Amino acid sequence: MIRYIDEYRNKEMVLRLAGQIREATSRSLRFMEVCGGHTMAIHKFGIPSLLPGNIRLLSGPGCPVCVTDRKFIDQAVSYARRSDVIITTYGDLIRVPGSSSTLDAEKSKGSDIRIIYSILDALAIAKQNPGKKIIFPGIGFETTTPPSAAGILKAREEGITNFYLLSSHKVMPPAMEALIDEGVEIDGYIAPGHVSTITGTSIYRDIPGKFGLGCVISGFEPLDLMQSILMLALQMERGEPKVEIQYRRAVRPEGNPKALEMIRKVFEPRDDWWRGLGILKSSGLGLREEYSDMDAEKTIPVEVEKTREDKGCRCGDILKGLATPGECKLFDRVCTPLNPVGACMVSNEGACHAWYRYRT
Amino acid sequence: MCLSIPARIDSIEGDMATVSVGGVTYQANLQLLDDVQTGDYILLHTGFAIQKLDPEEALETLQTFEDFDALNRQMDEEEKKSGERII
């Protein structure tokens, strides 16, 4: 019976793959992972130490917390200060610094902020507290958006009228293309595994053809990552960049059509801001007009402080692979997981956090 | 953020399933998937089953590691015999 985890952590096989990667190419190659989960796994399992010197891995903009605008946190903080509001949020957001506060700090000052495991918990809280407005700050890429869409549809179906979404949901492809346009030098993408379970392969279609980059959709275990790197190395060695799925046990070429349909029903594309990349066309998702009664931005006006960014923090460059965390002056001096300056340190899937924690 | 874990479906009631991950049980909403049954493995993300895991593909990926290694060894042997590099 396969259990889907242990089998992909076989040390002997990992070492054999390391040998195969070494033999596959002597070219100097740079591959970028664009999923925060991959960043964590790569450092946790010490993948860089298993690779030959000619292959380098870079972290990209795939940690939603890291790319999210400070203004979004500021807005959530402003809502949290209202006595008629309960903020329901995934744990990821709670310590992310806004311009002058965090949700965590507001909670300790008495705001009603509840960490939830699922958007369904937020709906239950809405039902239990009919006199309050329940706001859910929604962040995340294609993996996280379908549950938000399902939550909105369920709220409508059950006649819940005090549930609101503050959306900062984003889609991955515009960022992957923007990086290349900005001149970030890479040879291929280790493409996000769980985003791809929803989207399938079509979103990467242009990357090999238009930009000549390889693109391998990878799983999250050591064997998955090593095999994906080998597949990318072989593509480059043969001069045949293409989209391949390594994570075949979870990713179908067509993705999850039901989840995609749900996203389309509830959300529509809009321009959005990414830390390091600026405003990217059609890279964000806002609620469609017919669900605007559940759109916190449109229905609950609130004063938001002027956005302030920290000077010296190189999160923006790090998210583009232009600097490593070690090249930031604040890293490990001023900026640590206990006292983070930038989002890349606060999020446990940020590149700075992964570097600090695993010292790879 | 996109963290999803493999979980086994223990029982299904309407849109909800009880799933287990290494002996710990969770509730999973099944609205994003069609045709799931007790015993299937799914990827669990923020309380939702977002994709069904395919046992055949899972085994095949593991097999590929073995096959690739076997092929590599075979090519090494051939290279040694012929003295020419194949890849």
XYZ file of C-alpha atoms in Angstrom:
447
model
C 0.000 0.000 0.000
C 1.435 3.329 -1.050
C 1.310 6.094 1.578
C 2.414 8.969 -0.653
C 5.159 10.356 1.608
C 7.737 7.906 2.963
C 8.346 6.323 -0.415
C 9.591 9.652 -1.771
C 12.134 10.162 0.992
C 14.379 7.195 0.257
C 17.900 8.397 0.954
C 19.668 5.916 -1.266
C 17.516 6.893 -4.253
C 18.083 10.585 -3.556
C 21.835 10.034 -3.650
C 21.557 8.030 -6.855
C 19.590 10.872 -8.441
C 22.293 13.279 -7.302
C 24.790 11.171 -9.252
C 22.546 11.196 -12.310
C 22.200 14.969 -12.182
C 25.974 15.294 -12.016
C 26.332 13.065 -15.082
C 23.454 14.659 -17.001
C 25.147 17.941 -17.777
C 28.254 19.974 -17.178
C 26.543 23.191 -18.299
C 26.070 25.980 -15.839
C 22.337 26.103 -15.122
C 20.051 28.137 -12.883
C 16.610 26.914 -11.965
C 14.018 28.869 -10.045
C 11.365 27.440 -7.745
C 8.260 29.605 -7.659
C 6.419 28.015 -4.786
C 7.049 28.807 -1.137
C 6.394 25.158 -0.316
C 9.242 24.178 -2.647
C 11.536 26.792 -1.050
C 10.889 25.229 2.342
C 11.291 21.655 1.128
C 14.488 22.444 -0.802
C 16.163 23.900 2.286
C 14.669 21.460 4.771
C 15.998 18.488 2.835
C 19.311 20.167 2.046
C 18.830 19.808 -1.714
C 21.409 22.514 -2.677
C 24.143 20.555 -0.896
C 23.365 17.517 -3.070
C 23.741 19.370 -6.353
C 26.927 19.792 -8.379
C 28.473 23.286 -8.460
C 27.200 23.982 -11.973
C 23.532 23.831 -10.905
C 22.113 26.646 -8.797
C 18.647 27.046 -7.350
C 16.950 30.414 -6.882
C 13.778 31.250 -5.002
C 11.065 33.176 -6.809
C 7.900 35.086 -5.945
C 5.842 32.085 -4.858
C 5.148 32.897 -1.242
C 1.797 34.734 -1.154
C 2.506 36.386 2.199
C 5.818 37.686 0.835
C 4.428 39.309 -2.299
C 1.359 40.816 -0.638
C 1.120 44.583 -0.390
C 1.568 46.156 3.055
C -1.584 48.114 2.297
C -3.519 44.852 2.469
C -2.293 44.199 6.026
C -2.974 47.841 6.930
C -6.514 47.470 5.675
C -7.046 44.246 7.666
C -5.637 46.036 10.741
C -8.100 48.916 10.245
C -10.987 46.479 10.036
C -9.734 44.649 13.124
C -9.946 47.898 15.114
C -13.687 48.161 14.532
C -15.802 46.784 17.361
C -18.394 45.350 14.967
C -15.830 43.191 13.106
C -14.370 39.734 13.684
C -11.312 38.974 11.545
C -10.989 35.312 10.619
C -7.651 34.415 9.069
C -5.244 31.601 8.257
C -2.294 31.649 10.642
C 0.115 32.744 7.875
C -1.036 36.362 8.000
C -1.088 36.989 11.706
C 2.499 38.186 12.201
C 3.051 39.866 8.844
C 4.089 43.483 9.420
C 1.896 46.244 8.042
C 3.069 49.853 7.983
C 2.804 50.249 11.758
C 1.084 47.172 13.209
C 0.293 43.481 12.737
C -2.897 41.485 13.244
C -1.116 39.788 16.137
C -0.459 43.135 17.841
C -4.085 44.189 17.331
C -5.252 40.901 18.824
C -3.187 41.474 21.933
C -4.793 44.911 22.212
C -8.219 43.316 22.280
C -9.378 43.060 18.670
C -11.430 39.971 17.881
C -9.115 38.081 15.512
C -9.501 34.336 15.141
C -7.112 31.970 13.431
C -9.035 29.451 11.394
C -8.094 26.277 9.591
C -10.665 26.556 6.813
C -12.942 29.210 5.355
C -15.793 26.954 6.469
C -14.861 27.832 10.070
C -15.343 31.510 9.178
C -18.846 30.754 7.920
C -19.657 28.947 11.169
C -18.404 31.978 13.142
C -20.612 34.211 10.969
C -23.663 32.115 11.839
C -22.848 32.196 15.543
C -22.343 35.983 15.543
C -25.187 37.512 13.517
C -24.554 40.971 14.990
C -20.928 41.094 13.743
C -19.303 41.460 10.356
C -16.988 38.521 9.700
C -14.084 39.493 7.428
C -11.793 36.918 5.860
C -8.574 38.311 4.337
C -8.047 35.929 1.399
C -4.517 35.540 0.118
C -2.895 32.832 -1.948
C -2.592 31.484 -5.457
C -4.640 29.022 -7.482
C -4.437 26.349 -4.764
C -6.002 28.544 -2.121
C -8.536 30.376 -4.292
C -10.981 27.476 -4.901
C -11.705 27.058 -1.174
C -12.380 30.832 -0.989
C -14.711 30.542 -3.981
C -16.461 27.570 -2.380
C -16.846 29.596 0.836
C -18.468 32.506 -1.019
C -20.859 30.171 -2.831
C -21.740 28.394 0.400
C -22.383 31.700 2.192
C -24.791 32.672 -0.597
C -26.466 29.273 -0.597
C -26.988 29.330 3.163
C -28.193 32.924 3.194
C -25.303 34.184 5.345
C -25.257 37.982 5.022
C -22.528 38.978 7.494
C -19.537 37.305 5.798
C -17.075 39.370 3.741
C -13.941 38.592 1.746
C -11.006 40.984 1.532
C -9.383 39.513 -1.567
C -5.719 39.550 -2.399
C -5.869 36.309 -4.329
C -3.369 36.156 -7.142
C -2.556 34.006 -10.162
C 0.939 32.710 -10.861
C 1.628 32.971 -14.639
C 1.913 36.796 -14.957
C 4.632 36.808 -12.268
C 6.544 33.987 -13.969
C 6.525 35.915 -17.243
C 7.279 39.280 -15.610
C 10.452 37.867 -14.065
C 11.767 36.833 -17.443
C 10.812 40.212 -18.928
C 12.778 41.867 -16.128
C 15.848 39.988 -17.246
C 16.198 37.523 -14.385
C 18.593 34.955 -15.787
C 17.296 31.442 -15.354
C 17.213 28.318 -17.498
C 14.058 26.756 -16.161
C 11.280 26.761 -13.647
C 10.569 24.182 -10.980
C 6.861 24.842 -11.413
C 4.490 24.875 -8.428
C 2.985 21.452 -7.722
C -0.180 22.294 -5.865
C -1.075 25.329 -7.998
C -0.833 22.924 -10.937
C -3.212 20.372 -9.371
C -5.842 23.065 -9.987
C -4.613 24.756 -13.183
C -3.099 21.833 -15.077
C -0.280 22.428 -17.564
C -1.836 24.961 -19.946
C -0.784 28.028 -17.905
C 2.890 27.247 -18.621
C 2.375 26.741 -22.347
C 4.205 29.906 -23.424
C 7.237 29.521 -21.199
C 9.243 27.040 -23.309
C 8.125 28.418 -26.686
C 8.323 32.143 -26.016
C 11.202 32.224 -23.557
C 13.128 28.992 -24.194
C 12.889 27.927 -20.573
C 12.239 24.462 -19.211
C 9.278 23.947 -16.928
C 8.860 20.884 -14.722
C 5.905 20.630 -12.337
C 7.341 19.129 -9.193
C 6.182 17.371 -6.062
C 7.457 18.342 -2.635
C 9.455 15.367 -1.393
C 13.230 15.035 -1.849
C 12.925 12.451 -4.621
C 10.393 14.627 -6.435
C 12.634 17.685 -6.322
C 15.763 15.805 -7.348
C 13.941 14.143 -10.227
C 12.526 17.483 -11.367
C 16.008 19.012 -11.363
C 17.270 16.042 -13.363
C 14.417 16.448 -15.870
C 15.222 20.157 -16.256
C 18.939 19.430 -16.637
C 18.243 16.870 -19.352
C 15.887 19.256 -21.182
C 18.617 21.899 -21.235
C 21.360 19.463 -22.191
C 19.266 18.283 -25.142
C 18.208 21.814 -26.055
C 14.545 20.834 -25.759
C 12.793 23.026 -23.202
C 9.216 21.891 -22.569
C 6.495 21.540 -19.952
C 6.725 18.231 -18.121
C 4.915 16.874 -15.090
C 7.059 15.139 -12.510
C 4.310 15.256 -9.850
C 2.078 12.929 -11.820
C 0.358 11.350 -8.849
C -1.375 14.691 -8.163
C -1.261 16.764 -11.356
C -3.344 15.987 -14.446
C -2.752 17.964 -17.644
C -6.280 19.393 -17.416
C -5.982 20.261 -13.705
C -9.155 20.270 -11.618
C -11.918 21.539 -13.950
C -14.512 21.734 -11.179
C -12.284 23.974 -9.050
C -11.392 26.141 -12.073
C -15.063 26.609 -12.874
C -15.735 27.666 -9.290
C -12.931 30.270 -9.461
C -14.367 31.633 -12.734
C -17.855 31.818 -11.289
C -16.862 33.876 -8.242
C -13.772 35.841 -9.272
C -12.638 37.995 -12.165
C -9.092 39.062 -13.092
C -7.820 42.505 -12.135
C -4.426 44.196 -12.059
C -2.574 43.598 -8.818
C 0.596 44.713 -7.035
C 3.442 42.280 -6.241
C 6.339 43.039 -3.939
C 9.415 43.342 -6.136
C 7.481 43.229 -9.390
C 5.029 46.128 -9.058
C 1.653 46.121 -10.764
C 1.095 43.166 -13.064
C -1.771 43.083 -15.507
C -4.585 40.623 -14.713
C -2.515 39.019 -11.968
C -5.058 39.395 -9.176
C -8.573 38.141 -8.556
C -11.447 40.264 -7.276
C -15.028 39.209 -6.565
C -17.434 39.455 -9.484
C -20.187 42.063 -9.392
C -22.848 39.555 -8.358
C -20.924 38.792 -5.167
C -20.000 42.413 -4.422
C -22.246 42.369 -1.335
C -19.607 40.072 0.185
C -16.689 42.238 -0.945
C -15.250 43.909 2.162
C -13.506 46.628 0.122
C -16.742 47.670 -1.587
C -19.189 47.357 1.289
C -17.259 48.281 4.442
C -15.378 51.534 3.900
C -12.517 52.098 6.302
C -9.695 54.620 6.744
C -6.306 53.057 6.003
C -3.006 54.609 7.084
C -0.424 55.691 4.528
C 1.665 52.718 3.421
C 5.260 52.728 4.655
C 7.928 50.309 3.466
C 11.043 49.506 5.469
C 14.267 50.910 4.119
C 17.100 48.473 3.614
C 14.873 45.404 3.312
C 15.713 43.536 0.087
C 12.614 41.313 -0.014
C 11.776 42.699 -3.450
C 15.123 41.647 -4.966
C 15.085 38.314 -3.149
C 11.633 37.507 -4.564
C 13.017 38.047 -8.053
C 16.082 35.899 -7.504
C 18.297 38.992 -7.908
C 19.702 38.674 -4.391
C 20.043 35.844 -1.913
C 18.934 36.411 1.693
C 22.614 36.376 2.725
C 23.196 39.427 0.523
C 20.722 41.542 2.491
C 22.393 43.691 5.127
C 19.538 43.155 7.568
C 19.582 39.338 7.353
C 20.447 37.700 10.659
C 21.574 41.056 12.091
C 18.418 43.122 12.421
C 16.015 40.743 10.719
C 15.346 37.330 12.303
C 12.227 35.143 12.557
C 11.607 36.470 16.082
C 12.012 40.066 14.978
C 11.287 40.066 11.253
C 11.608 43.209 9.149
C 10.373 41.876 5.828
C 7.693 39.453 4.765
C 10.281 36.967 3.415
C 11.464 36.431 6.998
C 8.078 36.406 8.670
C 6.463 33.816 6.467
C 7.703 30.341 7.261
C 7.863 29.676 3.541
C 9.772 32.836 2.706
C 13.300 32.471 1.328
C 14.852 34.390 4.244
C 13.061 32.260 6.815
C 14.128 29.050 5.060
C 17.762 30.261 4.890
C 17.748 31.271 8.534
C 16.158 28.081 9.741
C 18.097 25.523 7.736
C 21.359 27.375 7.037
C 21.852 25.722 3.685
C 0.505 28.625 1.853
C -0.223 26.113 -0.864
C 0.701 23.340 1.546
C -1.448 20.300 0.914
C -1.096 16.917 2.518
C -2.028 13.437 1.345
C -4.966 12.123 3.378
C -6.998 8.928 3.202
C -10.783 9.093 3.100
C -12.222 7.062 5.992
C -15.903 7.893 5.533
C -18.140 10.218 3.527
C -21.308 11.984 4.597
C -22.864 14.295 1.991
C -20.271 16.893 0.969
C -17.986 16.151 3.909
C -15.505 13.359 4.540
C -13.564 12.220 7.550
C -9.980 11.786 6.407
C -6.861 10.601 8.171
C -3.279 11.762 7.938
C -0.868 9.473 9.767
C -3.549 8.512 12.288
C -4.884 12.039 12.909
C -8.364 12.696 11.561
C -9.655 15.837 9.884
C -12.833 16.919 8.140
C -12.537 17.522 4.408
C -15.043 19.241 2.143
C -15.447 17.296 -1.119
C -17.178 19.972 -3.240
C -14.152 20.537 -5.477
C -13.993 16.916 -6.641
C -16.194 14.389 -8.414
C -16.175 10.650 -7.851
C -14.320 10.194 -4.615
C -14.800 7.107 -2.513
C -13.862 5.769 0.871
C -10.286 4.485 0.690
C -9.168 7.064 -1.903
C -6.239 9.325 -1.092
C -6.776 13.044 -1.632
C -4.708 16.199 -1.214
C -6.084 18.162 1.728
C -5.764 21.963 1.633
C -7.441 24.305 4.162
C -10.207 21.811 4.833
C -10.897 21.014 1.188
C -9.999 17.991 -0.917
C -8.405 19.707 -3.912
C -7.293 16.702 -5.961
C -7.461 12.935 -5.935
C -4.110 11.142 -5.807
C -3.561 8.505 -8.439
C -2.077 5.304 -6.983
C -0.907 4.027 -10.386
C 0.933 7.248 -11.206
C 2.400 7.270 -7.706
C 3.869 3.817 -8.167
C 4.966 4.647 -11.693
C 6.962 7.663 -10.497
C 8.742 5.414 -8.022
C 9.263 2.850 -10.775
C 10.731 5.553 -13.008
C 13.445 6.204 -10.442
C 14.339 2.495 -10.533
C 14.100 2.216 -14.324
C 16.173 5.300 -14.872
C 18.819 3.979 -12.584
C 18.818 0.605 -14.340
C 19.090 2.312 -17.746
C 21.897 4.468 -16.498
C 23.839 1.482 -15.235
C 23.254 -0.338 -18.500
C 24.563 2.660 -20.458
C 27.573 2.881 -18.151
C 28.337 -0.748 -18.955
C 27.956 -0.157 -22.695
C 30.155 2.913 -22.514
C 32.821 0.923 -20.728
C 32.659 -1.803 -23.383
C 32.628 0.487 -26.412
C 34.776 3.249 -24.964
C 32.349 5.844 -26.416
C 30.181 8.199 -24.437
C 26.447 7.737 -25.121
C 25.086 10.802 -23.281
